[in-house]
Short mmCIF file of C-alpha atoms and ligand atoms in Angstrom, two decimals:
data_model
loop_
_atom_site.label_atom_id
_atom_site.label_comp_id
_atom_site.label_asym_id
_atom_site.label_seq_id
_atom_site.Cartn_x
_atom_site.Cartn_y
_atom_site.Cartn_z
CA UNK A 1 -8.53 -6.50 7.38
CA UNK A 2 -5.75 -7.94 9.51
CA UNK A 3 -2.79 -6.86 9.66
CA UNK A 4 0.37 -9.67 10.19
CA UNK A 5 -2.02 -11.87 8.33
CA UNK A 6 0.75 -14.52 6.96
CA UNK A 7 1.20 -16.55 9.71
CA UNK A 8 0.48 -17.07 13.75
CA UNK A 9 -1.97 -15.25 14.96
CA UNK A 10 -2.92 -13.34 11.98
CA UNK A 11 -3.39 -15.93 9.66
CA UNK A 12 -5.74 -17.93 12.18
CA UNK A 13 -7.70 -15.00 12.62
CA UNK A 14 -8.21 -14.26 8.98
CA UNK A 15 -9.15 -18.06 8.30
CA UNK A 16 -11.63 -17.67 11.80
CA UNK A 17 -13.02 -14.47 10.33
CA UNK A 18 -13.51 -16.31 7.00
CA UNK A 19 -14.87 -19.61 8.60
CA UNK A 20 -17.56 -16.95 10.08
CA UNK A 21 -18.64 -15.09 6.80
CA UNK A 22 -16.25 -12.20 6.37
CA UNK A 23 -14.35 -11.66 3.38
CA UNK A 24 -10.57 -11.07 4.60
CA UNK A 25 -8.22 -8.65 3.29
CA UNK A 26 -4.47 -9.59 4.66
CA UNK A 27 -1.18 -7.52 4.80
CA UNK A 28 1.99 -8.65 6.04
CA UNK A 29 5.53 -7.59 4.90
CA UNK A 30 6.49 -10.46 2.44
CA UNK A 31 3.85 -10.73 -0.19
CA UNK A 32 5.37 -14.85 -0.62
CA UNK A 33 4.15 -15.74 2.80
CA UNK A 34 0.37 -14.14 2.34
CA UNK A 35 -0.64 -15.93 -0.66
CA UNK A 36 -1.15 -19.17 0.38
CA UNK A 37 -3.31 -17.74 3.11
CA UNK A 38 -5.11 -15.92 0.80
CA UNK A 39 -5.60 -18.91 -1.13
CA UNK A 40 -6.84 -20.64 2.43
CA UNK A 41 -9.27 -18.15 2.76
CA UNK A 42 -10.57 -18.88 -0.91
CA UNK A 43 -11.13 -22.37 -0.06
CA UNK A 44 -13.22 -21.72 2.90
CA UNK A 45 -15.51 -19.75 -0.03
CA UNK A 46 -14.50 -16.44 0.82
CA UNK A 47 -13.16 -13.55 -1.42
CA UNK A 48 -9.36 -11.92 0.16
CA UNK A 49 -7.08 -9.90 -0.95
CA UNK A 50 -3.54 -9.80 -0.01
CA UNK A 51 -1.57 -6.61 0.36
CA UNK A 52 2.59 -6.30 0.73
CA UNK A 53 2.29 -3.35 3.67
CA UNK A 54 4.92 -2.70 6.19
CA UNK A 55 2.79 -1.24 9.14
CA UNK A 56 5.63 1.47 9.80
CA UNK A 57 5.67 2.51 6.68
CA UNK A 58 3.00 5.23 6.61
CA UNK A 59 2.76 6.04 2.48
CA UNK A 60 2.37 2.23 2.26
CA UNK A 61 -0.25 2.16 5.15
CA UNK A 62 -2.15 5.27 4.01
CA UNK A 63 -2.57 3.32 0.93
CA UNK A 64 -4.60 0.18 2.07
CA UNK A 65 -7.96 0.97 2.70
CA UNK A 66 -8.57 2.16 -1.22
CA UNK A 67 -7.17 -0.66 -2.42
CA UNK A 68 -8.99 -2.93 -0.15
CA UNK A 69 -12.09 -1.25 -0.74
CA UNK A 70 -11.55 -1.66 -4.51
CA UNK A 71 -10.65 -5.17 -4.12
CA UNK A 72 -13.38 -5.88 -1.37
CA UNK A 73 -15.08 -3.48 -0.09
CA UNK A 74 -14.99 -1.40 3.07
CA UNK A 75 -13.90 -1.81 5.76
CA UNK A 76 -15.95 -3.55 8.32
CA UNK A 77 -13.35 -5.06 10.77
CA UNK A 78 -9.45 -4.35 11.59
CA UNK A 79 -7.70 -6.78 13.73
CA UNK A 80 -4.60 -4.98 14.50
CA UNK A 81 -2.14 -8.35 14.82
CA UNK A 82 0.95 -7.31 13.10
CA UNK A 83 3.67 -6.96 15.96
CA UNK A 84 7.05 -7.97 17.13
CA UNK A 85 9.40 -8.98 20.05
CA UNK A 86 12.78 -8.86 20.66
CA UNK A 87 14.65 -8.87 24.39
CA UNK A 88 17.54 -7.36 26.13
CA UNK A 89 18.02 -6.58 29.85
CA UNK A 90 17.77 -3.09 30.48
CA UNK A 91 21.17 -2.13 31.27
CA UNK A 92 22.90 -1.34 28.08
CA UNK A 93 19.21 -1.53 26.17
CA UNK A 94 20.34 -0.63 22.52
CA UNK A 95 18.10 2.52 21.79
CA UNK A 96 17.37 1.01 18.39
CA UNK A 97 15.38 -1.62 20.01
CA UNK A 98 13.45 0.33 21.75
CA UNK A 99 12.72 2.34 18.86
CA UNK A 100 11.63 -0.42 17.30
CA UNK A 101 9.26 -1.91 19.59
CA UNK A 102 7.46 1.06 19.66
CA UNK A 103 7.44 1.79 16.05
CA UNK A 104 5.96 -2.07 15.43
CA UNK A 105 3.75 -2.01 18.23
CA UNK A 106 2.19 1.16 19.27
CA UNK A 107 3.54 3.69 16.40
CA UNK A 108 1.83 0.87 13.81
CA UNK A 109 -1.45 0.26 15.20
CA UNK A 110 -1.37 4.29 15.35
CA UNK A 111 -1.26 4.47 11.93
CA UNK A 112 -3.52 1.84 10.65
CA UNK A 113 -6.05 3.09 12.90
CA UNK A 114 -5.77 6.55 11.52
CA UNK A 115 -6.05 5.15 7.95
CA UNK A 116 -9.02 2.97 8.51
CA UNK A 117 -11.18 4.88 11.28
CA UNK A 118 -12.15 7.79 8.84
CA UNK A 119 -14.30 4.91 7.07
CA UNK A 120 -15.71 3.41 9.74
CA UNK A 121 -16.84 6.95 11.21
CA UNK A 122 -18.31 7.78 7.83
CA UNK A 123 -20.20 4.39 7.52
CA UNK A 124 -20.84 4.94 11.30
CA UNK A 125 -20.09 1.10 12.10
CA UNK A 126 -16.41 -0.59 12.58
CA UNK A 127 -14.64 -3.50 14.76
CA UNK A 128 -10.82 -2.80 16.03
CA UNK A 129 -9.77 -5.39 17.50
CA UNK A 130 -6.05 -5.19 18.52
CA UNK A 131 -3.67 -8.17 19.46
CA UNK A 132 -2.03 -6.77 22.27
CA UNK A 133 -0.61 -9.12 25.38
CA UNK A 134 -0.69 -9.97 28.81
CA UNK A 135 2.42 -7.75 28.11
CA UNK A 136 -0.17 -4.80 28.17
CA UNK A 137 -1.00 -5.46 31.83
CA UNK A 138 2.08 -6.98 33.65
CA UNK A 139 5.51 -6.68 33.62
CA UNK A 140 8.51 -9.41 33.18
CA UNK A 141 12.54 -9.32 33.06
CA UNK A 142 14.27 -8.26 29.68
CA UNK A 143 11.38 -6.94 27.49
CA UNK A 144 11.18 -3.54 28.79
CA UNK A 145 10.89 -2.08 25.22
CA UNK A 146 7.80 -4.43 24.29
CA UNK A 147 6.40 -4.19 27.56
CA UNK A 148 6.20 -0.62 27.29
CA UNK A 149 4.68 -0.63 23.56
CA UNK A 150 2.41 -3.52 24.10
CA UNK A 151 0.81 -1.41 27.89
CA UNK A 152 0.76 2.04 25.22
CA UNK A 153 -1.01 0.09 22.97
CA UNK A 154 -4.35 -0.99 25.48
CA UNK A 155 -3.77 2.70 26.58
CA UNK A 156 -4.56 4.09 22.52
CA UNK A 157 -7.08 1.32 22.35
CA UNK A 158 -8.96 2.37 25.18
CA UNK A 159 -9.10 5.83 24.70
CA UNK A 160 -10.32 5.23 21.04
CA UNK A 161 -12.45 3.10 22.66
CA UNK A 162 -14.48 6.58 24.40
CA UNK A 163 -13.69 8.75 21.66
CA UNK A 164 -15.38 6.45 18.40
CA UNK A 165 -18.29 4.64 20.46
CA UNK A 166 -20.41 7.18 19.18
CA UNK A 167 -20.18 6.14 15.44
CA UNK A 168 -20.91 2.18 16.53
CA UNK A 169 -17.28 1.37 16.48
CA UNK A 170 -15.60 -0.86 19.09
CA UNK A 171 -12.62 -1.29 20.22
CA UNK A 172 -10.86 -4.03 21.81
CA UNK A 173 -7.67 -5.89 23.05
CA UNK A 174 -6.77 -9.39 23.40
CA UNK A 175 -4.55 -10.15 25.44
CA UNK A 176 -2.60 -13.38 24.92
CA UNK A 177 -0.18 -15.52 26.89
CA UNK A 178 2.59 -17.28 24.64
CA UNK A 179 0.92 -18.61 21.71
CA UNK A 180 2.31 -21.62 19.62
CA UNK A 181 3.33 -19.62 17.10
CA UNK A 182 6.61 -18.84 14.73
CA UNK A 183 7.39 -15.52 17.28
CA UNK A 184 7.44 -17.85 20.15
CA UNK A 185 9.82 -20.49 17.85
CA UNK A 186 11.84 -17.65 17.47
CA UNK A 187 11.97 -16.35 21.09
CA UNK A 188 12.56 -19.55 21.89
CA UNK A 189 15.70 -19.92 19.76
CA UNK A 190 16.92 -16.67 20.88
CA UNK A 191 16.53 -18.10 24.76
CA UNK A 192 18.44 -21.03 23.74
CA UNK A 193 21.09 -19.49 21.88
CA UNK A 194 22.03 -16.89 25.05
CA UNK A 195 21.67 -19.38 27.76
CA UNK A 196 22.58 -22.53 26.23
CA UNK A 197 19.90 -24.27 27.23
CA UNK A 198 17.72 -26.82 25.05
CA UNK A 199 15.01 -25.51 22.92
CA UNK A 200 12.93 -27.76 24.58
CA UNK A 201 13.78 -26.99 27.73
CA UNK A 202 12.79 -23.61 27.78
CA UNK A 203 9.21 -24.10 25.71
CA UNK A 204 8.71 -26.31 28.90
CA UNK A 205 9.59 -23.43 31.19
CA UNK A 206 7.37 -21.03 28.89
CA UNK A 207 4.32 -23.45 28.91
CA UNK A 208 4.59 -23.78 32.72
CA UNK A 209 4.05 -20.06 33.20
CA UNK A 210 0.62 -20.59 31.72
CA UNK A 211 -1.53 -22.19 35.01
CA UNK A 212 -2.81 -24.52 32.35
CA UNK A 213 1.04 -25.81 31.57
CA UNK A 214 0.83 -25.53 27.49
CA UNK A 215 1.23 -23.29 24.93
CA UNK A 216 -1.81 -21.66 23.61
CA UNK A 217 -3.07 -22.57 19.84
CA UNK A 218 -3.54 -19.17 17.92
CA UNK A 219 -6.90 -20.53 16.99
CA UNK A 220 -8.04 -19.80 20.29
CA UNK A 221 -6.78 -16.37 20.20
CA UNK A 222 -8.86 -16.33 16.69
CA UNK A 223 -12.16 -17.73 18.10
CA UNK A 224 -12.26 -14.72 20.89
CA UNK A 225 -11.62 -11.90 18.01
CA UNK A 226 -14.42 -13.40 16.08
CA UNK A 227 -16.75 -13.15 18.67
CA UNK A 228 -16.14 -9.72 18.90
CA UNK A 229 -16.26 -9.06 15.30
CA UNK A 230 -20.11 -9.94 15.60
CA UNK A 231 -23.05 -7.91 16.26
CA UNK A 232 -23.41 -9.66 19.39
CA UNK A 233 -20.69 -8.19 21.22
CA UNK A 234 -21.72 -4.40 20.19
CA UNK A 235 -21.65 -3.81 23.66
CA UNK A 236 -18.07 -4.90 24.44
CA UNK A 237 -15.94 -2.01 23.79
CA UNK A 238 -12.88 -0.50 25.77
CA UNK A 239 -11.76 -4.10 27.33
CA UNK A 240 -8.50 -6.28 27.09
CA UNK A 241 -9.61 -9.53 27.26
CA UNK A 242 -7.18 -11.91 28.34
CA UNK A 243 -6.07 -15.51 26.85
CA UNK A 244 -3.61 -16.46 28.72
CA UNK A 245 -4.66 -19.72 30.79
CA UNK A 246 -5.80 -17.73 33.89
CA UNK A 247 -2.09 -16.56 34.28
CA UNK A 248 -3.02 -12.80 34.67
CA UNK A 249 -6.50 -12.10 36.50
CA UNK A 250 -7.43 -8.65 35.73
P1 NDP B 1 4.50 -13.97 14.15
O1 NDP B 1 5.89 -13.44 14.23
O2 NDP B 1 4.32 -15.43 14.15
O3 NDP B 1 3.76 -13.30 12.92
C1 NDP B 1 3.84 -11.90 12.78
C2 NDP B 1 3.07 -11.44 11.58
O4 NDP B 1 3.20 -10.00 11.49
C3 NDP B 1 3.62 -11.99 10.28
O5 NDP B 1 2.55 -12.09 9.36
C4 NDP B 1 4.60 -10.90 9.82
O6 NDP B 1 4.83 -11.00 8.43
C5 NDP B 1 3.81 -9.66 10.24
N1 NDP B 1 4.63 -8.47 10.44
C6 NDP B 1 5.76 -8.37 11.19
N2 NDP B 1 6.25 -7.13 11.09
C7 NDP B 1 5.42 -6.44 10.27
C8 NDP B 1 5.39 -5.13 9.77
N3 NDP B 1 6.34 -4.23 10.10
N4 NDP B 1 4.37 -4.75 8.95
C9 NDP B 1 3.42 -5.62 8.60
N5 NDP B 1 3.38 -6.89 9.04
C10 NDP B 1 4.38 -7.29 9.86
O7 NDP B 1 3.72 -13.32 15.40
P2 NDP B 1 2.52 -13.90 16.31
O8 NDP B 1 1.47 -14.47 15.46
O9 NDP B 1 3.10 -14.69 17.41
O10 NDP B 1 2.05 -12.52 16.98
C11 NDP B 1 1.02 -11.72 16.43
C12 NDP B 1 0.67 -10.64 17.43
O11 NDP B 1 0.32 -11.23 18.68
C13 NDP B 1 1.82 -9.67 17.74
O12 NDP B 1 1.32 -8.36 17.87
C14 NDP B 1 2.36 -10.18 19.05
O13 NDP B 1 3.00 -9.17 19.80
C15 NDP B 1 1.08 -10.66 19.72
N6 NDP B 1 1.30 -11.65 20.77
C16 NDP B 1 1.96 -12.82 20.49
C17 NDP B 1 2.19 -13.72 21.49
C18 NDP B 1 2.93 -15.01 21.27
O14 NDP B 1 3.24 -15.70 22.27
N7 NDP B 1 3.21 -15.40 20.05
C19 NDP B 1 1.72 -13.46 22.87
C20 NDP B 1 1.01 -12.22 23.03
C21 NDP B 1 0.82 -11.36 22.01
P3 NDP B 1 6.12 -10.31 7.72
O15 NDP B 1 7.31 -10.73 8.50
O16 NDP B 1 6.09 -10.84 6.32
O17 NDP B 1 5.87 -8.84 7.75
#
């Protein structure tokens, strides 16, 4: 199951994840946009399933995991990917915002993983695999409220982490730089549209902060969540792994 499955991030995990042998159940918000994933994930030979589930809605999220387990199966994996980012400089911070943030980002992994861990303890076996950020270790200018939401999410991850390794469930973060993706086209908009600078400018500015000077691909996010999907990594649990060009080193 991942969450934020239509496009970015999400949707190149679920295609990794099917490219590997999973069958890949997707929710996102606008039921248009997951389809032709779903479709995607057909063609690679895979079964999916695609749900219309806001992640802070918590009847709609409490709902899921029967109807992907009629429509698939258990649960096996969750890659918790749906997320969002907005900025403002602190001073005059609209509360809303912040509420926001956290809601999306912490408040909605919360709940997923409440929905979907009571299966995974009973079939005593489960990946959770949560898109966080370099976000969830460092701090930068205007994005106090996602900052603070993406550092409480590692902090719920890793103390699920203790509490489910037990029942053969582990739980991870990735950690990504900016990713070529259509949150960056929009942050990069945004940028453009307060400062007045060109789009391309700033991208250029945003790709030098990686050490590697580019953008990453969200396949290569993908290709580090499916390799701890597998039984290989059974003994990574409790880590944030980064993907961010070497930018953050811890
Ligand atoms: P995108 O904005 O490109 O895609 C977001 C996905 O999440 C879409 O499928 C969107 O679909 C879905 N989504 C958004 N809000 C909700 C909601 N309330 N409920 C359910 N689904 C929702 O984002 P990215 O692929 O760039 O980012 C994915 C994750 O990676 C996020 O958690 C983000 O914070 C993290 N990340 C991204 C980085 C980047 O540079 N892009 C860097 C580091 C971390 P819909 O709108 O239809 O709901």
């Amino acid at each position: 199951m991942v969450t934020g499955g239509s496009k970015g991030i999400g949707r190149a995990v679920a295609l990794a994840l099917a490219g590997a042998g999973a069958d890949v159940a997707i929710c996102a918000r606008k039921m248009a946009e997951l389809e032709p994933v779903a479709e995607e994930v057909r063609a690679l030979g895979r079964r999916s399933f695609a749900a219309a589930c806001d992640v802070t809605d918590g009847e709609q999220v409490s709902r899921l995991p029967a109807a992907i387990a009629e429509a698939l199966g258990p649960i096996d994996i969750l890659v918790n990917n749906a997320g969002a980012s907005e900025s403002h400089k602190f001073v005059g911070h609209p509360d809303e915002l912040w509420a926001r943030m956290l809601e999306i980002n912490l408040t909605g992994v919360y709940r997923v993983c409440k929905a979907v861990v009571p299966g995974m303890i009973e079939r005593k076996g489960g990946r959770i695999i949560t898109i966080a950020s370099i976000s969830s270790k460092v701090g930068a200018r205007y994005v106090a409220a996602y900052t603070a939401s993406k550092h409480g999410v590692l902090g719920l991850m890793r103390a699920l982490a203790v509490e489910l390794n037990s029942y053969n469930i582990t739980v991870n973060c990735i950690c990504p730089g900016y990713v070529d993706t259509p949150m960056t086209d929009a942050n990069v908009a945004n940028m453009a549209a307060r400062t007045g600078k060109p789009e391309a400018e700033i991208r250029k500015a945003i790709a030098s902060g990686n050490p590697q000077g580019r953008l990453i691909a969200p396949e290569e996010v993908a290709a580090v969540a499916v390799m701890l999907a597998g039984e290989a990594a059974r003994s990574i649990t409790g880590q944030a792994i980064n993907v961010d060009g070497g930018a953050v080193t811890f």
